[in-house]
Coordinates of C-alpha atoms in Angstrom, one line a residue:
X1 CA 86.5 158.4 90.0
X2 CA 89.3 158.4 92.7
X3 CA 86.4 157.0 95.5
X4 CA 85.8 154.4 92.8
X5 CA 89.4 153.6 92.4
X6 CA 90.4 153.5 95.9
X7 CA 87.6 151.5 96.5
X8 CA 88.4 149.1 93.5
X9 CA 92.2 148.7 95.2
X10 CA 90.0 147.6 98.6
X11 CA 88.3 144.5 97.2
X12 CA 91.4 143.2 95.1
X13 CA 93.7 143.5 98.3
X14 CA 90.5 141.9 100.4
X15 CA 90.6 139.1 97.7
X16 CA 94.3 138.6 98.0
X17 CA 94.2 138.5 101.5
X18 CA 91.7 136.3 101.6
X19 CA 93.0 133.3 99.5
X20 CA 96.2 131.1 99.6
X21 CA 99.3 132.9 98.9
X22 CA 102.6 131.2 97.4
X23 CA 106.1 132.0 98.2
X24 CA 109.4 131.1 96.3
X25 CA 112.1 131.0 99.1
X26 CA 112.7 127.9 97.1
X27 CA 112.3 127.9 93.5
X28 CA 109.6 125.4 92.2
X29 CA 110.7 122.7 89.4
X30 CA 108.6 120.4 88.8
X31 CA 109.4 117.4 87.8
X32 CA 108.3 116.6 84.0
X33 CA 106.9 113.0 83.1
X34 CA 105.6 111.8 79.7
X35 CA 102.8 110.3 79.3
X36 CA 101.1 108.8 76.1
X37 CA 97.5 109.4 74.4
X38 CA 96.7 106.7 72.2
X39 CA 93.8 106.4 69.2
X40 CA 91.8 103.3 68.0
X41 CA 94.2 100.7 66.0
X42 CA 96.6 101.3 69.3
X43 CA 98.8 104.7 67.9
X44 CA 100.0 106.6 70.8
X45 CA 101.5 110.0 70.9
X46 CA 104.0 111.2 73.6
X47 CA 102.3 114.1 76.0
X48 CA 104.3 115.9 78.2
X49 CA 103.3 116.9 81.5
X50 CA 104.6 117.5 85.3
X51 CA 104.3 116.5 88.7
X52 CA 103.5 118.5 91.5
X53 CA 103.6 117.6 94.9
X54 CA 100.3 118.7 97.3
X55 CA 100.1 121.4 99.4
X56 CA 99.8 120.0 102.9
X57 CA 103.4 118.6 102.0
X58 CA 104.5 122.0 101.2
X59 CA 106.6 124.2 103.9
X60 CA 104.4 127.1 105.1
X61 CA 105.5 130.5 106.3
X62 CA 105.0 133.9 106.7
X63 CA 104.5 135.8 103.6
X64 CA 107.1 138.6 104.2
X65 CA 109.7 136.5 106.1
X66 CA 110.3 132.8 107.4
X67 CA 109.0 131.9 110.2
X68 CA 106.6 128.8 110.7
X69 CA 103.0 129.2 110.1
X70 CA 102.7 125.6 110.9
X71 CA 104.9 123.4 113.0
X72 CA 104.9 119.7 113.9
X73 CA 100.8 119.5 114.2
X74 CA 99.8 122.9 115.2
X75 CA 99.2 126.3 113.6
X76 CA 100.9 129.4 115.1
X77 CA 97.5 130.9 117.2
X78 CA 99.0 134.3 116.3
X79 CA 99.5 133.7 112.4
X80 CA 96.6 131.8 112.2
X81 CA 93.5 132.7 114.7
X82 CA 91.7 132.2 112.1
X83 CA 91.3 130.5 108.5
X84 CA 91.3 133.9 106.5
X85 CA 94.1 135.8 108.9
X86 CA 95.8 132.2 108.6
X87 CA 95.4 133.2 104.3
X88 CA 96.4 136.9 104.5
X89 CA 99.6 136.3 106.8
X90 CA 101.0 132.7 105.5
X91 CA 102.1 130.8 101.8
X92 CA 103.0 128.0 101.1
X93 CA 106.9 127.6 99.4
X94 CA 108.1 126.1 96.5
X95 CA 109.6 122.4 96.7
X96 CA 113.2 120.5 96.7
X97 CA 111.4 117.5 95.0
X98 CA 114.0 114.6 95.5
X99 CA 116.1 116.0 98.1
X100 CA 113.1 117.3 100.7
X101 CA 110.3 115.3 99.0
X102 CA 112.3 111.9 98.1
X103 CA 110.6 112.4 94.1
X104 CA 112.5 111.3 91.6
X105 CA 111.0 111.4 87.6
X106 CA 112.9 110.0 84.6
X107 CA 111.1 110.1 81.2
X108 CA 107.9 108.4 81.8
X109 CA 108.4 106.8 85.4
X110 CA 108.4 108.4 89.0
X111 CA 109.5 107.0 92.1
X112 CA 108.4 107.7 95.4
X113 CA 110.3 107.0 98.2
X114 CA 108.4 106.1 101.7
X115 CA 111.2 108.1 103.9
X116 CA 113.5 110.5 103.3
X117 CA 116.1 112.2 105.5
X118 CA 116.7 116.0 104.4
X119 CA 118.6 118.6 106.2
X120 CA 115.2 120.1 107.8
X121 CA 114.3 116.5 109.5
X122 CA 112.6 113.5 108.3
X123 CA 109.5 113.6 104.6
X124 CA 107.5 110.7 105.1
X125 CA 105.6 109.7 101.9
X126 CA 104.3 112.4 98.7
X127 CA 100.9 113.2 96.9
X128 CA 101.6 114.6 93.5
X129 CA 99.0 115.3 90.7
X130 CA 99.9 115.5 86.7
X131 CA 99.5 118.6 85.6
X132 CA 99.2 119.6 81.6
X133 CA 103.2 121.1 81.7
X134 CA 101.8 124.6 82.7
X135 CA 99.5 125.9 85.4
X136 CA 96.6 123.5 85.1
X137 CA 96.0 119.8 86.3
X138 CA 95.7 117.3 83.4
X139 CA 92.2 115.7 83.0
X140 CA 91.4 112.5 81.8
X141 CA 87.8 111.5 80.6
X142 CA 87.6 108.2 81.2
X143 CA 84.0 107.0 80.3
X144 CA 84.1 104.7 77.0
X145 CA 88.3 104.8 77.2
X146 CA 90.8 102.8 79.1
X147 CA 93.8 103.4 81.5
X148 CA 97.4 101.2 81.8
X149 CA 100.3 102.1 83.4
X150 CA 103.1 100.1 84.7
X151 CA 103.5 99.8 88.4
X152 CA 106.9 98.3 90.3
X153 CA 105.6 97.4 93.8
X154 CA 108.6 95.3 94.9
X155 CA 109.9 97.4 97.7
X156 CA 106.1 98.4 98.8
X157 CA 106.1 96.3 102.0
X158 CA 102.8 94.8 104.3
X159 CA 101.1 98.1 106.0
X160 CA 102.0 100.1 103.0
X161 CA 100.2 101.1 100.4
X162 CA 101.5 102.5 96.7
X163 CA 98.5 104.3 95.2
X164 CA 97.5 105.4 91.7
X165 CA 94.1 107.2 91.5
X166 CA 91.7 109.4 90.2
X167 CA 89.6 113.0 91.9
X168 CA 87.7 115.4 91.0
X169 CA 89.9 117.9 91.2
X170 CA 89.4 121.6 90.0
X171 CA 91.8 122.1 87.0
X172 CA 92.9 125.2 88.1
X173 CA 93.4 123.8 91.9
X174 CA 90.6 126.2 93.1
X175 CA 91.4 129.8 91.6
X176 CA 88.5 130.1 89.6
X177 CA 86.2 129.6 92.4
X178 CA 88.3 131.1 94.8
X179 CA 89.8 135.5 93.4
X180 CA 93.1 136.0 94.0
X181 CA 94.1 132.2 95.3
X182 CA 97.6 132.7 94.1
X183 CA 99.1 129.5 94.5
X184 CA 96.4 127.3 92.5
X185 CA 97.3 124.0 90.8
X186 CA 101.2 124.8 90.1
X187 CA 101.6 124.7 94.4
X188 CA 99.2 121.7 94.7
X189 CA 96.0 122.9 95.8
X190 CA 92.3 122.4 96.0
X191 CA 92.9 118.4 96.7
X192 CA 89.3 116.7 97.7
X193 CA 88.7 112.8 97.8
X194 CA 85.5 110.4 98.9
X195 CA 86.4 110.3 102.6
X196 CA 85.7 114.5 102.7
X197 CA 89.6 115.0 103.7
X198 CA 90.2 116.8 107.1
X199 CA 93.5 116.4 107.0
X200 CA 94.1 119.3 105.0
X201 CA 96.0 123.0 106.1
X202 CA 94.2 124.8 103.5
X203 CA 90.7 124.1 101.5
X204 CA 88.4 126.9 99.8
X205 CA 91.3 128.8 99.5
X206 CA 91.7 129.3 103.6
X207 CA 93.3 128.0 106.7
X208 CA 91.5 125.1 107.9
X209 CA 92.5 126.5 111.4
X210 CA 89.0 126.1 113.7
X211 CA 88.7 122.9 115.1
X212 CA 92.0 121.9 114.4
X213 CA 93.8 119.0 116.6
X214 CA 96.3 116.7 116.1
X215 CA 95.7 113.4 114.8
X216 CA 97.8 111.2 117.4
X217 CA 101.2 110.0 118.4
X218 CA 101.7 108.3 115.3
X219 CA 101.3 111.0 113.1
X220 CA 103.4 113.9 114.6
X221 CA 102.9 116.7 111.9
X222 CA 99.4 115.6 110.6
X223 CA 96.0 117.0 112.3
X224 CA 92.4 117.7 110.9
X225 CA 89.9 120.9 110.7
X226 CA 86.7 121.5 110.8
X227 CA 86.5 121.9 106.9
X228 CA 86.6 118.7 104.7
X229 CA 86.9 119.3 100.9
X230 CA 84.9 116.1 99.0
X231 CA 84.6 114.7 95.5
X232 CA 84.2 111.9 93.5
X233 CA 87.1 109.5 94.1
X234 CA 88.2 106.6 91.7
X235 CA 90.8 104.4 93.2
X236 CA 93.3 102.5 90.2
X237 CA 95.6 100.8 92.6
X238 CA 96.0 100.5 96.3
X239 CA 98.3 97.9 96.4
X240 CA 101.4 96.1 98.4
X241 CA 103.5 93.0 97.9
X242 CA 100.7 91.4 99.2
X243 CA 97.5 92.8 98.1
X244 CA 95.7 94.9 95.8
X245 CA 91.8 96.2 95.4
X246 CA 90.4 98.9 92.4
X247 CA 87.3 101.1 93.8
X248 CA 84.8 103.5 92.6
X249 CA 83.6 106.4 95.3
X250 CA 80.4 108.4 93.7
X251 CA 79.4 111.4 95.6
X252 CA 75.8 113.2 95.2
X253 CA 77.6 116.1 94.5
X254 CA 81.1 114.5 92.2
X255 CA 82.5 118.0 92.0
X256 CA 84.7 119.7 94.5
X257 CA 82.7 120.9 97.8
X258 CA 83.7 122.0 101.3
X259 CA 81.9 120.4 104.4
X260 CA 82.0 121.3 107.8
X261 CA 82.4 118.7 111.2
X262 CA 81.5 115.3 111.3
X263 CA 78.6 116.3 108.4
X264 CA 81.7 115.4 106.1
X265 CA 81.6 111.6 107.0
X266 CA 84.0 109.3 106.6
X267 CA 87.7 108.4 107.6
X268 CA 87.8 111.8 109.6
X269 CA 84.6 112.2 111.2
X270 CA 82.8 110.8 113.9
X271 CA 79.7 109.1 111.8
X272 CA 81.7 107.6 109.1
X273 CA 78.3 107.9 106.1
X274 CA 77.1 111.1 107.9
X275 CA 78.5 112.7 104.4
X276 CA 77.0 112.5 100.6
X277 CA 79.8 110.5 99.4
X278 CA 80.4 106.9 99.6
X279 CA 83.4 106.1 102.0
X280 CA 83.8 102.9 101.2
X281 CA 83.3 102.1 97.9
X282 CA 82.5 99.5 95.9
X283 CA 86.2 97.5 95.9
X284 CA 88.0 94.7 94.0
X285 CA 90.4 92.8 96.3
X286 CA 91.1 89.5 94.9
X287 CA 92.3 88.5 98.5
X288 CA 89.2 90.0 100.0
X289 CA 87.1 87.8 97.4
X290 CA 88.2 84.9 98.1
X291 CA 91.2 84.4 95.7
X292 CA 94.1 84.4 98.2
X293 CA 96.8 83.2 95.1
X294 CA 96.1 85.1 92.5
X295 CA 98.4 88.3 94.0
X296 CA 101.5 88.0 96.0
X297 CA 105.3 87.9 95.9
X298 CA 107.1 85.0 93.7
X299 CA 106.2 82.8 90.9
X300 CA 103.3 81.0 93.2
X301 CA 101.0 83.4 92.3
X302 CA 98.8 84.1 89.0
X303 CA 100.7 87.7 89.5
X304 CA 104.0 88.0 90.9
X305 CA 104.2 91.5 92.8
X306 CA 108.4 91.3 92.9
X307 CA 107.9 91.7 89.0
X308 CA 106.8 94.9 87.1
X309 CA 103.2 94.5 86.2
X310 CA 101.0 96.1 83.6
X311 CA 97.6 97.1 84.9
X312 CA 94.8 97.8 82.5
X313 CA 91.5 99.3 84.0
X314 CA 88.7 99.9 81.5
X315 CA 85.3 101.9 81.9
X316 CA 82.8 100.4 79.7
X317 CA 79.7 102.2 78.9
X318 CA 76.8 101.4 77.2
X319 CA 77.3 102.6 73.6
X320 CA 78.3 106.1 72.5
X321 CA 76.9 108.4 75.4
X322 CA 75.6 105.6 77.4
X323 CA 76.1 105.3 81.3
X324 CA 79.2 103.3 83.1
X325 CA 78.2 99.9 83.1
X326 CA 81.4 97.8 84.2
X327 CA 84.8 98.5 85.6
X328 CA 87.2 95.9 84.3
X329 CA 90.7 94.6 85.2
X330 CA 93.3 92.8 83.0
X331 CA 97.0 92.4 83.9
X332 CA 99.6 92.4 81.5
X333 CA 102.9 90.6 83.2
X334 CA 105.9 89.3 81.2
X335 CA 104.1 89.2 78.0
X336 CA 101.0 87.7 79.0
X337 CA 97.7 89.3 79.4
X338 CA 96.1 88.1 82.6
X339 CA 92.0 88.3 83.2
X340 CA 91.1 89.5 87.0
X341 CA 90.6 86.8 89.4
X342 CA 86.8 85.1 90.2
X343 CA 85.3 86.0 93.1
X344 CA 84.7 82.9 95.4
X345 CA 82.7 84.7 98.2
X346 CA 79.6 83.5 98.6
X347 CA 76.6 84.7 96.7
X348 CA 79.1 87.2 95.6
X349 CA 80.5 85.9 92.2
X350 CA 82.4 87.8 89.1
X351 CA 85.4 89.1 88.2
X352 CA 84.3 93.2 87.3
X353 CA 82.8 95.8 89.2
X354 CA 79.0 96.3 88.0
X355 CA 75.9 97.6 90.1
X356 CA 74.8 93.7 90.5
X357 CA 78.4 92.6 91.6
X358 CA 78.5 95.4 94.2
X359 CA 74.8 95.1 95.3
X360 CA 76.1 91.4 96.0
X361 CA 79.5 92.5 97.4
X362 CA 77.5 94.6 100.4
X363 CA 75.0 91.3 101.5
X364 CA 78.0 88.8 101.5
X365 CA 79.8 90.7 103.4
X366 CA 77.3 91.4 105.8
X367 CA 77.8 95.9 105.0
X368 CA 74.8 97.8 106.7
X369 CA 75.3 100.5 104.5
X370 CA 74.9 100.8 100.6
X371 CA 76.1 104.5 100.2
X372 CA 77.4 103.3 96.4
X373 CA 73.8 102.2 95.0
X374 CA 72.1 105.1 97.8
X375 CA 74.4 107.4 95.7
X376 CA 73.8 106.3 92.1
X377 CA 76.6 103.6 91.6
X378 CA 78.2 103.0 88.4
X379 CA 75.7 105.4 86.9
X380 CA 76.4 108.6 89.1
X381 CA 80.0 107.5 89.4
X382 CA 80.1 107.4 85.6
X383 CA 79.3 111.0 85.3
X384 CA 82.4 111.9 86.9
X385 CA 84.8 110.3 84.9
X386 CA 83.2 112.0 82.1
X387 CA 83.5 115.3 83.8
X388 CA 87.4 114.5 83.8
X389 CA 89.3 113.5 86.5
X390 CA 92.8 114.6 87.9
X391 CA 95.4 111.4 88.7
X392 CA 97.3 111.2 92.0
X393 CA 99.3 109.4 93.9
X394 CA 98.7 108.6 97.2
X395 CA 99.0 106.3 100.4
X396 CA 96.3 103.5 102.3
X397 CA 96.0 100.4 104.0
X398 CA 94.6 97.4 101.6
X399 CA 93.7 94.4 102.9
X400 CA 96.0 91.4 102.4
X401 CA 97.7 88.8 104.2
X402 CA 100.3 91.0 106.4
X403 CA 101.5 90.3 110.3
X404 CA 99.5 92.3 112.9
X405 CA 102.8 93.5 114.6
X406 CA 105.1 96.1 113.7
X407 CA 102.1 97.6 111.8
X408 CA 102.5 101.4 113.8
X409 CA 103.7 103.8 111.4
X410 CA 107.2 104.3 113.2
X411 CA 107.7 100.6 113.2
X412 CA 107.2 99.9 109.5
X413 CA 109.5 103.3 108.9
X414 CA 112.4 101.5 111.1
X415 CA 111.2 97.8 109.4
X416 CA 111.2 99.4 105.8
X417 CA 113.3 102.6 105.7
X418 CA 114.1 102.3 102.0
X419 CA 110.9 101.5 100.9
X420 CA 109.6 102.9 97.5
X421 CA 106.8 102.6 94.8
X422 CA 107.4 103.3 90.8
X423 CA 104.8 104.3 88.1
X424 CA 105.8 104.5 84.9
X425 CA 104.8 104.0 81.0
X426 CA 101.1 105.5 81.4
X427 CA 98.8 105.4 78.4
X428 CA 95.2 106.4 78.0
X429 CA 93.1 106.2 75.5
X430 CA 89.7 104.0 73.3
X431 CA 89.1 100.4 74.7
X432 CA 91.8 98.0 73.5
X433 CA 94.5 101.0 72.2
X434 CA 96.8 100.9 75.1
X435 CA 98.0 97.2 75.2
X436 CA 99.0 94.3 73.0
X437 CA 95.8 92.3 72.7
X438 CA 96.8 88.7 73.2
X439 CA 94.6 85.5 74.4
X440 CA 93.4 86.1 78.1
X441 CA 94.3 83.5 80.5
X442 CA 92.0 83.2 83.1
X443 CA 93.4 82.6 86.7
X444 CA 90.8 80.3 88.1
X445 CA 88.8 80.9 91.2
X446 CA 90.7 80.7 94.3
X447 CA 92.9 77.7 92.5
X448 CA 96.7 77.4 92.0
X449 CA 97.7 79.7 89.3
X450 CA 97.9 78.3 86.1
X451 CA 100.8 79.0 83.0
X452 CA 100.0 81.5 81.0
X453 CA 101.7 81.0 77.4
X454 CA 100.2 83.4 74.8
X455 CA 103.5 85.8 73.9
X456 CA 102.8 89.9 73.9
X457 CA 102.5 89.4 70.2
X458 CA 100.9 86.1 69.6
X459 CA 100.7 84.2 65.9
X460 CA 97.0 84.7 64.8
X461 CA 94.9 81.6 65.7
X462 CA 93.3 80.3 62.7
X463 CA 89.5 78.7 62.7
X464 CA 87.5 77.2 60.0
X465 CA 86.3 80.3 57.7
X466 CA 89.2 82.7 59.0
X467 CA 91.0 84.5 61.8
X468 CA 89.9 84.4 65.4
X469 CA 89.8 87.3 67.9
X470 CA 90.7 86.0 71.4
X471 CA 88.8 86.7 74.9
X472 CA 88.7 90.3 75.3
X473 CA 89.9 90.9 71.8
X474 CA 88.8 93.4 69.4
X475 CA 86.2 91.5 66.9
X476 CA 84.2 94.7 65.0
X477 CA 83.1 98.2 65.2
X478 CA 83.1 100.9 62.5
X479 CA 86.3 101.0 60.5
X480 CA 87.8 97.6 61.9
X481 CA 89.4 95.0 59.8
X482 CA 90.2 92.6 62.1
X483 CA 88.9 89.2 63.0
X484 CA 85.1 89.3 63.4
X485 CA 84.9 85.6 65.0
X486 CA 85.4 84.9 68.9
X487 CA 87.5 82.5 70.4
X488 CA 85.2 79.3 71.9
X489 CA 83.3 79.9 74.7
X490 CA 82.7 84.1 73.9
X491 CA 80.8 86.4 72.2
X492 CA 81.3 89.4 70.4
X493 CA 79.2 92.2 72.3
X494 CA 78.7 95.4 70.6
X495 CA 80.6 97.9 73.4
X496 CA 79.6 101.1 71.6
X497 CA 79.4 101.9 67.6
X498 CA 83.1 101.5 67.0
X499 CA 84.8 98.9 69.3
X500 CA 83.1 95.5 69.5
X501 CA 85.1 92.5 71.9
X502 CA 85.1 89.1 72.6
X503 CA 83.4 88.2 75.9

């Protein structure tokens, strides 16, 4: 029995030594931020979550004292020889969220500050995840259901890039799949995206150590591995004054997975498709399609990005238990809903994502590779959203109508010091619950933008024989008592069993 026990103590210390270690030389508090869950008929409840900033942001140190495991873009070769040395010797600490981080949370909103200056040097940007209040990420299944939050992107200059999306993401930030990780989702671990990340100090639970090198001048404390961590990746918003696209990533393997070199693909690696998920995507940019007023700063444009805006994305499938069939967009700004803008690129026409529109999308554009259809497009990608997903927040590069100079990362910091993004007022829940429905002005391809003059809470429009839903309205569906006749010019379209809509 005592052989058995001692040898019992050995794997439990191997498996601590062996994982990803947290330290609280500062205490972590995480920010809270409410969010709401809403039912069919539009009744929402008040969650409560947190926010929790990712690990590669965090400090890192020894476990039994302070000194650096990592500094500027280099691991310590004695701490870290190695990825599981690197995991037995080092933690990462617990996080001064608006003083270190530049986080601020109030109710249901979060601002995120580009730079800020702290008594141990200069933060530059945050990724934090919603987590379910306690030690687990919250997921959302977003097949059949819809997603709005409010986003302030005022102060999010050209060359920057406020981002709101979606991973799969272990709930438990990896320490199910990885014993004795002892840090898991309440230090900000186990990230993994579309472009395979290599960017990141610890995946699987381990240093990402071999093959690391930095990145370049721009980026003084950021390098990549060998290891990539990859999953499914559905971007809600990568936007700036000036531009703003939506895009679906499916992998052939959604979940979480580790890769190794330049098999990873993508934004790190030398083949960018060498990997089994799709690095680019299958995006909506109104710019890109053609529509260059439809988004940008002041009142010339369909939607004004100096204003708040309401952004409503919604997965539609094909009846209860049906597979993704469209990705659609609708803008809610200063009590009017606004339809997404009409692609004008040529043989490239709509206004959603579908499997035809993106088929289209990669021949217009003239795109050699198809990785979304090779990968199962809306289909495949549908399965992860399913699955559940974990939101972030992020940072990018859309494409819009910005100046090529002063575009370096140390230029835009000195151009834009006080630059910030804000999301706030998020609500998930059936199609059509998480917005006042009101008649849907189109924008008109590439044209001036028209007046939009339906009010949040419009007077019912009569027609002959009763009430009439408007254009992306609610007109049927099991238990509804509403109007059951479209608006001219659409259809009521059964969407699954219990929410029928004008189209």
């Amino acid at each position: 029995m005592k052989t058995n026990f001692s040898a019992l103590l050995a794997l439990l210390a191997a498996n601590r030594a062996l994982a990803q270690q947290a330290c609280s030389v500062t205490e972590e508090v995480a920010p809270s931020l409410t969010w709401s869950k809403c039912s069919a008929g539009g009744s929402c409840a008040a969650q409560t979550g947190s926010l929790v900033i990712d690990a590669n942001w965090r400090w890192t140190h020894t476990v039994e004292g302070y000194d650096n495991c990592y500094e500027g873009n280099s691991w310590d070769s004695t701490l870290c020889p190695d990825g599981d040395t690197c995991a037995q010797n080092c933690c990462v600490d617990g996080a001064d969220y608006e003083g270190t981080y530049g986080v601020t949370s109030t109710a249901d909103s979060v601002t995120i500050k580009l730079v800020t200056e702290n008594e141990h040097g200069r933060n530059v940007g945050a990724r934090l995840y919603l987590t379910d209040g306690g030690s687990k990420y919250q997921l959302f299944n977003l097949l059949g259901n819809e997603f709005t939050f409010d986003v302030d992107s005022s102060n999010v200059d050209c060359g920057l890039n406020g981002a709101l999306y979606f991973i799969s993401m272990d709930a438990d930030g990896g320490q199910g799949k990885f014993p004795g990780n002892q840090a898991g989702a309440k230090y900000g671990t186990g990230y993994c995206d579309a472009q395979c990340a290599r960017d990141l100090k610890w995946i699987d639970g381990t240093g990402n150590v071999e093959g690391w090198q930095p990145v370049g001048e721009y980026a003084p404390d950021v390098g990549t591995g060998d290891m990539g961590a990859c999953c499914a990746e559905m971007d809600m918003w990568e936007a700036n004054k000036a531009a703003t696209s939506y895009t679906p990533h499916p992998c052939v393997n959604n979940a979480y997975h580790s890769c190794s070199g330049d098999s990873c693909g993508g934004t790190f690696s030398a083949d960018r498709y060498g990997g089994t998920c799709d690095a680019d995507g299958c995006d909506f940019n109104p710019f890109r399609q053609g529509n260059r007023e439809f988004y940008g700063e002041g009142s010339g444009f369909t939607i004004d990005s100096t204003s708040k805006i309401t952004v409503v994305t919604q997965f539609i499938n094909e009846g209860p238990g049906g597979d993704l069939s469209q990705i659609r967009r609708l803008y809610v700004q200063n009590g009017e809903v606004i339809g997404n803008s009409e692609s004008t690129a040529p043989n490239n026409p709509g206004n959603a994502i579908t499997d035809e529109f993106c088929a289209a999308q990669k021949a217009a554009f003239g795109e050699e590779q198809d990785q979304f259809t090779e990968f199962g497009g809306l289909s495949h990608m549908g399965q992860a959203l399913d699955a559940g997903m974990v939101l972030a927040r992020a940072a990018g590069e859309p494409s819009g109508d910005c100046p090529s100079e002063n575009r370096t990362p140390p230029e835009i910091e000195a151009r834009v010091p006080d630059a910030s993004v804000t999301f706030s007022n998020i609500k998930f829940g059936p199609i059509g619950s998480t917005f006042t429905e009101g008649e849907v002005t189109p924008p008109g391809p590439g044209n001036p933008p028209v007046a939009t003059t339906t009010p949040s809470t419009p007077a019912p429009t009569q027609a002959p024989g009763g009430p009439t839903a408007p254009q992306w309205g609610q007109c049927g569906g099991q238990g509804w008592s509403g109007a059951t006749t479209c608006v001219s010019g659409t259809t009521c379209t059964v969407v699954n069993d219990w929410y029928h809509q004008c189209l």
